[in-house]
Short mmCIF file of C-alpha atoms and ligand atoms in Angstrom, two decimals:
data_model
loop_
_atom_site.label_atom_id
_atom_site.label_comp_id
_atom_site.label_asym_id
_atom_site.label_seq_id
_atom_site.Cartn_x
_atom_site.Cartn_y
_atom_site.Cartn_z
CA MET A 1 5.28 -37.22 -30.78
CA LYS A 2 6.11 -35.54 -27.26
CA VAL A 3 2.78 -33.92 -25.86
CA ALA A 4 2.69 -32.09 -22.56
CA ILE A 5 -0.88 -31.84 -20.95
CA GLY A 6 -2.04 -29.54 -18.10
CA SER A 7 -5.54 -28.83 -16.68
CA ASP A 8 -6.73 -27.10 -13.32
CA HIS A 9 -9.43 -28.31 -11.16
CA ALA A 10 -12.19 -28.10 -13.34
CA GLY A 11 -10.15 -29.70 -16.21
CA PHE A 12 -8.89 -32.81 -14.01
CA GLU A 13 -10.89 -35.31 -14.76
CA LEU A 14 -11.04 -35.09 -18.64
CA LYS A 15 -7.11 -34.70 -18.44
CA GLU A 16 -6.89 -37.94 -16.88
CA MET A 17 -8.69 -39.72 -19.48
CA ILE A 18 -7.34 -37.70 -22.41
CA SER A 19 -3.78 -38.26 -21.03
CA HIS A 20 -4.26 -42.05 -21.53
CA ILE A 21 -5.95 -42.01 -24.90
CA VAL A 22 -2.93 -39.88 -26.19
CA LYS A 23 -0.58 -42.26 -25.01
CA GLU A 24 -2.50 -45.01 -26.49
CA MET A 25 -2.46 -43.38 -29.73
CA GLY A 26 1.52 -43.72 -29.35
CA ASN A 27 2.48 -40.61 -28.05
CA GLU A 28 5.09 -39.78 -25.06
CA VAL A 29 2.78 -37.79 -22.69
CA ILE A 30 4.48 -35.45 -20.03
CA ASP A 31 1.63 -34.60 -17.34
CA MET A 32 2.29 -31.21 -15.91
CA GLY A 33 -0.64 -31.38 -13.49
CA THR A 34 -2.71 -30.40 -11.62
CA GLY A 35 -3.09 -33.96 -9.59
CA SER A 36 -6.57 -33.78 -8.17
CA SER A 37 -9.87 -31.98 -7.87
CA CYS A 38 -8.74 -29.54 -5.56
CA SER A 39 -9.10 -25.80 -6.64
CA VAL A 40 -5.92 -24.16 -8.38
CA ASP A 41 -5.09 -21.41 -10.90
CA TYR A 42 -5.43 -22.30 -14.45
CA PRO A 43 -2.59 -19.57 -15.32
CA ASP A 44 0.08 -21.96 -13.32
CA TYR A 45 -0.59 -25.10 -15.54
CA ALA A 46 -0.98 -23.08 -18.88
CA GLU A 47 2.56 -21.37 -18.35
CA ALA A 48 4.03 -24.85 -17.92
CA VAL A 49 2.79 -26.43 -20.85
CA ALA A 50 2.91 -23.32 -23.01
CA ASP A 51 6.60 -22.62 -22.02
CA ALA A 52 7.45 -26.31 -22.98
CA VAL A 53 5.90 -25.99 -26.48
CA SER A 54 7.33 -22.52 -26.94
CA LYS A 55 10.90 -23.68 -26.23
CA GLY A 56 10.63 -26.78 -28.44
CA LYS A 57 10.94 -29.47 -25.53
CA VAL A 58 7.86 -30.97 -26.74
CA GLU A 59 6.00 -30.65 -30.20
CA ARG A 60 2.40 -30.37 -28.93
CA GLY A 61 0.24 -29.30 -25.94
CA ILE A 62 -3.29 -30.08 -24.53
CA LEU A 63 -4.55 -27.87 -21.69
CA ILE A 64 -8.16 -28.21 -20.02
CA CYS A 65 -9.94 -26.02 -17.54
CA GLY A 66 -13.62 -25.17 -17.30
CA THR A 67 -14.15 -23.47 -20.64
CA GLY A 68 -10.86 -23.74 -22.05
CA ILE A 69 -10.84 -19.94 -22.45
CA GLY A 70 -8.38 -19.21 -19.41
CA MET A 71 -6.17 -21.57 -20.69
CA SER A 72 -5.91 -20.47 -24.32
CA ILE A 73 -5.51 -16.75 -23.08
CA VAL A 74 -2.60 -17.64 -21.13
CA ALA A 75 -1.13 -20.04 -23.72
CA ASN A 76 -1.37 -17.52 -26.69
CA LYS A 77 1.00 -15.03 -25.06
CA PHE A 78 3.99 -17.50 -25.51
CA LYS A 79 6.26 -16.97 -28.68
CA ASN A 80 5.66 -19.89 -31.34
CA VAL A 81 2.56 -20.97 -29.49
CA ARG A 82 -0.53 -21.35 -31.58
CA ALA A 83 -3.47 -22.33 -29.06
CA ALA A 84 -6.78 -23.32 -30.39
CA LEU A 85 -9.90 -23.47 -28.14
CA CYS A 86 -11.84 -26.40 -29.80
CA ASN A 87 -15.01 -27.62 -28.09
CA ASP A 88 -16.19 -29.04 -31.37
CA LEU A 89 -14.97 -31.17 -33.98
CA PHE A 90 -14.94 -28.85 -37.08
CA THR A 91 -13.05 -26.28 -35.16
CA ALA A 92 -10.25 -28.99 -34.04
CA LYS A 93 -9.96 -30.18 -37.45
CA MET A 94 -9.63 -26.36 -39.23
CA SER A 95 -7.32 -25.35 -36.25
CA ARG A 96 -4.96 -27.96 -37.63
CA LEU A 97 -5.39 -27.54 -41.35
CA HIS A 98 -5.33 -23.81 -41.47
CA ASN A 99 -3.76 -22.70 -38.20
CA ASP A 100 -1.17 -25.54 -37.36
CA ALA A 101 -2.39 -25.35 -33.98
CA ASN A 102 0.30 -26.73 -31.57
CA ILE A 103 -1.94 -26.54 -28.31
CA LEU A 104 -5.33 -27.80 -27.97
CA CYS A 105 -7.43 -26.08 -25.14
CA LEU A 106 -10.57 -27.80 -24.04
CA GLY A 107 -13.41 -27.00 -21.53
CA GLY A 108 -14.11 -29.62 -19.40
CA ARG A 109 -17.24 -28.10 -18.14
CA ILE A 110 -18.54 -27.78 -21.72
CA ILE A 111 -17.46 -31.18 -23.45
CA GLY A 112 -18.49 -34.74 -22.47
CA LYS A 113 -15.51 -37.58 -22.35
CA ASP A 114 -17.11 -38.92 -25.94
CA LEU A 115 -16.73 -35.52 -27.68
CA ALA A 116 -13.35 -34.83 -26.02
CA LYS A 117 -12.24 -38.00 -27.40
CA GLU A 118 -13.00 -37.48 -30.76
CA ILE A 119 -11.59 -34.06 -30.72
CA VAL A 120 -8.61 -35.26 -29.54
CA TYR A 121 -8.19 -37.73 -32.32
CA ILE A 122 -9.23 -35.53 -35.05
CA TRP A 123 -6.74 -32.92 -33.86
CA PHE A 124 -3.95 -35.32 -33.91
CA SER A 125 -4.45 -36.89 -37.29
CA THR A 126 -5.15 -33.92 -38.96
CA PRO A 127 -2.10 -32.38 -41.18
CA PHE A 128 -1.18 -28.52 -41.72
CA GLU A 129 -2.65 -27.85 -45.01
CA GLY A 130 0.21 -25.50 -46.02
CA GLY A 131 -0.19 -23.38 -49.34
CA ARG A 132 -1.78 -20.07 -48.65
CA HIS A 133 -1.96 -20.83 -44.74
CA GLU A 134 1.96 -20.59 -44.68
CA LYS A 135 2.39 -16.86 -45.51
CA ARG A 136 -0.40 -16.13 -42.75
CA LEU A 137 1.69 -17.91 -40.07
CA GLU A 138 4.79 -15.99 -41.04
CA LYS A 139 2.57 -12.66 -40.57
CA ILE A 140 1.78 -14.01 -36.95
CA ASN A 141 5.72 -14.55 -36.25
CA LEU A 142 6.46 -11.01 -37.38
CA ILE A 143 3.16 -9.48 -35.17
CA GLU A 144 4.99 -11.54 -32.48
CA ARG A 145 8.25 -10.15 -33.09
CA LYS A 146 7.37 -6.59 -33.35
CA VAL A 147 5.04 -6.96 -30.09
CA ILE A 148 7.97 -8.72 -28.25
CA ASN A 149 10.30 -5.60 -29.06
CA SER A 150 7.52 -2.66 -28.63
C1 RB5 B 1 -12.31 -22.37 -12.69
O1 RB5 B 1 -13.51 -21.97 -11.92
C2 RB5 B 1 -12.63 -21.55 -14.11
O2 RB5 B 1 -12.69 -20.17 -13.74
C3 RB5 B 1 -11.39 -22.13 -14.82
O3 RB5 B 1 -11.43 -23.48 -14.94
C4 RB5 B 1 -11.64 -21.64 -16.18
O4 RB5 B 1 -12.86 -21.97 -16.78
C5 RB5 B 1 -11.23 -20.43 -16.83
O5 RB5 B 1 -11.07 -19.89 -17.92
#
């Protein structure tokens, strides 16, 4: 799978570690920055990753800031993006099963490395359940089109 990853300064350290484990899982990782712990603005990195997912250049994205909130707010403005803020295992699993989330947002100041690793494993290994959830995703697409045309 092709995966784009991005963070701001608050998520930088976790991004480096996660990037490594996502590669180890057999994925191709495109690192969209940031490249250090120097202060930057999270919308710039959320835009880069969400745009790549939105246009189908990558299948999945991972975004990390201090809480994960800023990244998820920005990412969900993009068409076809279903970004899920998952700082626990249950949410990570459900975001795939029910929401077919294609971007995982994490809070670098909220979770430790071991939990982050588990979240990433579960998020990549859990399939979308489909069925009754399919029509709900279709409704999201309809809303997206309505909002764009309004
Ligand atoms: C940066 O200080 C912090 O605001 C950012 O990483 C993030 O938590 C925003 O949602």
